[in-house]
PDB file of C-alpha atoms (C1' of nucleotides) in Angstrom:
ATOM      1  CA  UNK S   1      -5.584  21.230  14.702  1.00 87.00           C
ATOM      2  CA  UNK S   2      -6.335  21.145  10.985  1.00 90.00           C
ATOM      3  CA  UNK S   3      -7.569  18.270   8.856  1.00 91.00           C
ATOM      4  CA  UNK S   4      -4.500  17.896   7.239  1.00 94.00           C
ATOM      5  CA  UNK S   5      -2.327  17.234  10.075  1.00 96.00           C
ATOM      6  CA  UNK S   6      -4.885  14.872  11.296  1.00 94.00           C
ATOM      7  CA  UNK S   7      -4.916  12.697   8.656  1.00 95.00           C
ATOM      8  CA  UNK S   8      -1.283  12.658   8.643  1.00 97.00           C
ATOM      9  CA  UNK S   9      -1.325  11.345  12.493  1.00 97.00           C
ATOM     10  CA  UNK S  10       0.449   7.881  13.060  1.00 97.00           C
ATOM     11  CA  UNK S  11      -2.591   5.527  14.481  1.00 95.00           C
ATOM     12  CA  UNK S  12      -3.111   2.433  13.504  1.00 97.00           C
ATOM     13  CA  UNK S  13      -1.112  -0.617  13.573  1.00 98.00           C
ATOM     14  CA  UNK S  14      -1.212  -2.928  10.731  1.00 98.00           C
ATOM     15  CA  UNK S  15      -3.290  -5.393  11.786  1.00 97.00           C
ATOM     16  CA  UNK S  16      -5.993  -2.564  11.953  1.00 96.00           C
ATOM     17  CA  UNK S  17      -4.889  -1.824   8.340  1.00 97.00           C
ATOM     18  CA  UNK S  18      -5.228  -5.293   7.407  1.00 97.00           C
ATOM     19  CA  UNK S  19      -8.867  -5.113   8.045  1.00 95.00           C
ATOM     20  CA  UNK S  20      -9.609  -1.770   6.595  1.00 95.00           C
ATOM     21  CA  UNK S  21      -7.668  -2.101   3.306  1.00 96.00           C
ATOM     22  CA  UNK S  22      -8.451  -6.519   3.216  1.00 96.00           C
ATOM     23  CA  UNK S  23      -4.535  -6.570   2.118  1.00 97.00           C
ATOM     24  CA  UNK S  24      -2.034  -8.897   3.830  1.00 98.00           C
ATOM     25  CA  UNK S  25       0.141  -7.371   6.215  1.00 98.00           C
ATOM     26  CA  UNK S  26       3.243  -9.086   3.715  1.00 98.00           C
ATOM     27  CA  UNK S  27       1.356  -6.922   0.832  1.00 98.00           C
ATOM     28  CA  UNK S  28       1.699  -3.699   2.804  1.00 98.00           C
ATOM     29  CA  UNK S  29       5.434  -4.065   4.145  1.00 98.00           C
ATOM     30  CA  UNK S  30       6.126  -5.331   0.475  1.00 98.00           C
ATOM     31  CA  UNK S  31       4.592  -1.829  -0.868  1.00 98.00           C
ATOM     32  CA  UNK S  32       6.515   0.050   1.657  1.00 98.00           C
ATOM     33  CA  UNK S  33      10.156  -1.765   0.643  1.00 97.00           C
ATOM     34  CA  UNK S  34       9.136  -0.287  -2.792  1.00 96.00           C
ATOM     35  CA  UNK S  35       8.856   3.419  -1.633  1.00 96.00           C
ATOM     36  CA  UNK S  36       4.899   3.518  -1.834  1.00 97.00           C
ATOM     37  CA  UNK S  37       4.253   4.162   1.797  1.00 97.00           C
ATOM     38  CA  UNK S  38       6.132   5.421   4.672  1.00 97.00           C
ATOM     39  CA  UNK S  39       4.216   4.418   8.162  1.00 98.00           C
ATOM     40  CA  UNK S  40       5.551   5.971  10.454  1.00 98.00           C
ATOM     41  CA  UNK S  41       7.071   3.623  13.591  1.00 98.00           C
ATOM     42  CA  UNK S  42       6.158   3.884  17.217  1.00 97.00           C
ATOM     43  CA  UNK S  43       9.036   3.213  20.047  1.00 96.00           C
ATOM     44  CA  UNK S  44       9.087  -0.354  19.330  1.00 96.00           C
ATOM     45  CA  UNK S  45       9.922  -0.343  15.679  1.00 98.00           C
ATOM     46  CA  UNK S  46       6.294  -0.978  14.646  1.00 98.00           C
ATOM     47  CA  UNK S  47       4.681   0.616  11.589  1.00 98.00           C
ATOM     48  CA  UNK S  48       2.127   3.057  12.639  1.00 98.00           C
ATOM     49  CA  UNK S  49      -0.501   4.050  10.031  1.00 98.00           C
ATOM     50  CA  UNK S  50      -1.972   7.158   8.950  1.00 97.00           C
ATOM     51  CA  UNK S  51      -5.280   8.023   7.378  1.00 96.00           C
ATOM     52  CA  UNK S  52      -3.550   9.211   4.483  1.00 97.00           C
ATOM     53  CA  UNK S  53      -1.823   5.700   4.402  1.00 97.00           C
ATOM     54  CA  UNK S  54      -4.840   4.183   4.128  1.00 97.00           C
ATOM     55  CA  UNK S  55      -6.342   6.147   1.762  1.00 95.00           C
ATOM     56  CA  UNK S  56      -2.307   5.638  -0.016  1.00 96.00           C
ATOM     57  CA  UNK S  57      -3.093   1.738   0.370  1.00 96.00           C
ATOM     58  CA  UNK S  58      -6.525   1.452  -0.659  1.00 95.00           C
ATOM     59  CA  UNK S  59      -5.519   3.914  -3.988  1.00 95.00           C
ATOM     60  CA  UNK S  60      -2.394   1.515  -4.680  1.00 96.00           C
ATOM     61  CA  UNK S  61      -4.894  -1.900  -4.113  1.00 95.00           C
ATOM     62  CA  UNK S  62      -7.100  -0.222  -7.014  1.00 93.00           C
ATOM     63  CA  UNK S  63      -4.516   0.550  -9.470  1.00 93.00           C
ATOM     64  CA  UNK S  64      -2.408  -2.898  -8.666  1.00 93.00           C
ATOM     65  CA  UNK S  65      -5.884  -4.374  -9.671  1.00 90.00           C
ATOM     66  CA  UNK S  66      -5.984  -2.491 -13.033  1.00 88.00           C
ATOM     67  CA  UNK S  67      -2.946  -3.971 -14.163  1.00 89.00           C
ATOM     68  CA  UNK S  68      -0.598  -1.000 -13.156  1.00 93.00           C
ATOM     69  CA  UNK S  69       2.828  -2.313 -11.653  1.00 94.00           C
ATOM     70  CA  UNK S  70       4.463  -0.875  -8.370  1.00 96.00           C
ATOM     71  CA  UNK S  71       6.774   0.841 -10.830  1.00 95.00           C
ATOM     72  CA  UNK S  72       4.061   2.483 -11.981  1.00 94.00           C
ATOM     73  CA  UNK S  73       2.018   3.559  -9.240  1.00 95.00           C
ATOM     74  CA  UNK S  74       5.382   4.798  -7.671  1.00 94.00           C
ATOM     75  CA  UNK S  75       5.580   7.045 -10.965  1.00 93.00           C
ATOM     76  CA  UNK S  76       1.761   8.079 -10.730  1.00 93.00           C
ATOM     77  CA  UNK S  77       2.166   9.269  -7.096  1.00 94.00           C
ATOM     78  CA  UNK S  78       5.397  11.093  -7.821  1.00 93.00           C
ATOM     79  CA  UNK S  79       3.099  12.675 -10.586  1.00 92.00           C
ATOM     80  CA  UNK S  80       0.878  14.060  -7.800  1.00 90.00           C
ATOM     81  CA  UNK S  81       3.608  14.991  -5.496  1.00 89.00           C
ATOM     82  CA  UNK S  82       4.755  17.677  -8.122  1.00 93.00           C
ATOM     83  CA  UNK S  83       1.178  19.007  -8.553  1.00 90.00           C
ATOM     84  CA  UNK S  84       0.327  16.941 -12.272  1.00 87.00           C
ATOM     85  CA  UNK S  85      -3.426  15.840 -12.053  1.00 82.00           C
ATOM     86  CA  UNK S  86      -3.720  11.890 -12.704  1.00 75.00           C
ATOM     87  CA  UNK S  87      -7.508  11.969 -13.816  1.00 70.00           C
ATOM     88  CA  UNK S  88     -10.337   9.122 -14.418  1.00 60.00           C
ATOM     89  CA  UNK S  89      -7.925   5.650 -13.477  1.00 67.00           C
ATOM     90  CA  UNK S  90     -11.082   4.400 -12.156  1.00 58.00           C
ATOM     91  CA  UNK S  91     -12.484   2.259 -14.570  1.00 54.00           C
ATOM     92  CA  UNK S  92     -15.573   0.379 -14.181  1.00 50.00           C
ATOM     93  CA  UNK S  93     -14.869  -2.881 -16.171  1.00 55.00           C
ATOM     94  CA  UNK S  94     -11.910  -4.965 -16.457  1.00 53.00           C
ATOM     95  CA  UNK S  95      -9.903  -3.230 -19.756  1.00 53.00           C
ATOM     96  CA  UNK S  96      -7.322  -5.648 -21.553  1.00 58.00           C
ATOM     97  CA  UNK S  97      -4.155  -5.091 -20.692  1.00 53.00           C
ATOM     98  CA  UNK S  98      -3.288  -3.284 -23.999  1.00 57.00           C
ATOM     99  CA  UNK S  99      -6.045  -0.585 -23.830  1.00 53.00           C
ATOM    100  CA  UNK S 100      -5.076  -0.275 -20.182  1.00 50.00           C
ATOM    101  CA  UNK S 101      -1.661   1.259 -21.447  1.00 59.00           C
ATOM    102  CA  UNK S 102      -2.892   2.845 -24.050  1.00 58.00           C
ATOM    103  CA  UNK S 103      -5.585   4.629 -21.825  1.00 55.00           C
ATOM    104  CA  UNK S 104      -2.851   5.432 -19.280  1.00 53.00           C
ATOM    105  CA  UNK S 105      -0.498   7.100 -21.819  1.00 56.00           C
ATOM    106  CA  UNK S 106      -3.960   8.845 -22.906  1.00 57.00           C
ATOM    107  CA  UNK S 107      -4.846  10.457 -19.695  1.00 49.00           C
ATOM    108  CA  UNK S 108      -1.033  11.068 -18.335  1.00 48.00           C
ATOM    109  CA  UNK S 109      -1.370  13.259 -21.875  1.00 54.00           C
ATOM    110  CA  UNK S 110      -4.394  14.722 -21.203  1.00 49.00           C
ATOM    111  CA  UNK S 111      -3.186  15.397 -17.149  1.00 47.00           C
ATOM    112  CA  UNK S 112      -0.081  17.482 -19.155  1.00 48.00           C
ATOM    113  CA  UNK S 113      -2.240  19.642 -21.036  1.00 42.00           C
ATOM    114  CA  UNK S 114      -5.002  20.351 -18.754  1.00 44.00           C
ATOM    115  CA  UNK S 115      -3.828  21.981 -15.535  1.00 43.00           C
ATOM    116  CA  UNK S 116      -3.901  20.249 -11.788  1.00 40.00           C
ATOM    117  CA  UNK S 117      -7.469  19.912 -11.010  1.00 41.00           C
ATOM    118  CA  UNK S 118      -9.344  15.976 -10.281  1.00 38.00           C
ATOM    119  CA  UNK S 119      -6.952  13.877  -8.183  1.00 39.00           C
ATOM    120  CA  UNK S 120      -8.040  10.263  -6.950  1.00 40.00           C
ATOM    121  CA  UNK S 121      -8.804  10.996  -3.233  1.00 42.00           C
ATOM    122  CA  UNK S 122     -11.769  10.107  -0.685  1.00 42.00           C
ATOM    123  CA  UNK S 123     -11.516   6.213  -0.976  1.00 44.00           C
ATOM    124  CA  UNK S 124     -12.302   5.934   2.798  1.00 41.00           C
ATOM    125  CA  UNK S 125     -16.076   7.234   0.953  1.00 39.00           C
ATOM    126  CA  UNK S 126     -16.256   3.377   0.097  1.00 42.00           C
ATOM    127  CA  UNK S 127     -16.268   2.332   3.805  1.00 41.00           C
ATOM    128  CA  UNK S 128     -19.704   4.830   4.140  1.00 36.00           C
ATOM    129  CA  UNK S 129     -21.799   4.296   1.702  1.00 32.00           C
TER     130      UNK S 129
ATOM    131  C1'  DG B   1      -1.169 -11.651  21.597  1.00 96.74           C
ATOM    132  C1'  DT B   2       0.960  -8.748  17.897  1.00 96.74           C
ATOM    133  C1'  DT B   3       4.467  -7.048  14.869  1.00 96.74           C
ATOM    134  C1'  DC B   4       9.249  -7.180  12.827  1.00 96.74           C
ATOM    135  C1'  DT B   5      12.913  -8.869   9.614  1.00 96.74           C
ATOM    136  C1'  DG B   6      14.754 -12.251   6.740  1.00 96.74           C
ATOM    137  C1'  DA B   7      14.327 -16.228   3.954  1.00 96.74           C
ATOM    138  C1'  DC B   8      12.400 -19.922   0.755  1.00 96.74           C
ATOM    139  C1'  DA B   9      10.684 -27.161   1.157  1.00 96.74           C
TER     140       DA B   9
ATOM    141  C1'  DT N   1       2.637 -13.654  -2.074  1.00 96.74           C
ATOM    142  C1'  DG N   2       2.260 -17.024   1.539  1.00 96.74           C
ATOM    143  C1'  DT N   3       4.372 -18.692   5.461  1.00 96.74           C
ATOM    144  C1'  DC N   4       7.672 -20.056   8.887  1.00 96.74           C
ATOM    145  C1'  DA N   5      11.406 -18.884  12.159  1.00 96.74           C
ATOM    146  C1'  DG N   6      13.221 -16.360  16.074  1.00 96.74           C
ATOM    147  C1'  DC N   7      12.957 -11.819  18.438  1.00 96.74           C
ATOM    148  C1'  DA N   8      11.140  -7.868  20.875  1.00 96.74           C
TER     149       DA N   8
END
DNA sequence: GTTCTGACA
DNA sequence: TGTCAGCA
């Protein structure tokens, strides 16, 4: 079994992913009726979470808290989907909200020109320091 | 006990 | 986003 179908393997209800991600279980149906996650359901119509859904969640929790709407994230991961690197979104301090969309045009620029290479990933790292 | 959908004093 | 209702 390969690593990549394991992190794709339904697991964990959303209570579990309430406590991993620390987002409301409204929060994480919300993000789904927007397109930004796909659980997958078990027999009884409940969601079932993947690693890869919480690594989804916790990615969409940082960039929601940068100032970057669902619209945009939606955008961003459909950026990744066709193979376009979304580099350095990770900024340390709070940036206004001007220089956040300034930086953003910046580096969706600079992810154009340069080919696919440093995607945001590994934000279950967090939960082993 | 937990999750689901729909709705909003 | 929270929270309550009414089900499964």
């Amino acid at each position: 079994m390969g690593d990549q179908v394991r992190r794709n393997m339904p697991l964990f209800p959303i209570g579990i992913i309430k406590q991993l991600t620390e987002l409301s279980a409204r929060q994480v149906r919300y993000y789904e009726e927007n397109g930004l996650i796909t659980p997958a359901r078990s027999e009884g119509n409940r969601r079932l979470f993947s690693f890869n859904d919480v690594d989804r969640l916790l990615e969409i929790k940082s960039l929601l808290e940068r100032g970057v709407n669902l619209a945009g994230i939606r955008e961003i991961f459909e950026m990744k989907e066709r193979g376009i690197s979304v580099p350095n979104l990770h900024y340390k301090t709070e940036p206004s909200e001007g220089d956040i969309h300034k930086n953003l045009k910046k580096e969706l620029y600079q992810a154009g020109r340069f080919g696919k290479t440093s995607l945001i990933q590994g934000e279950l790292s967090r939960f082993f320091n």
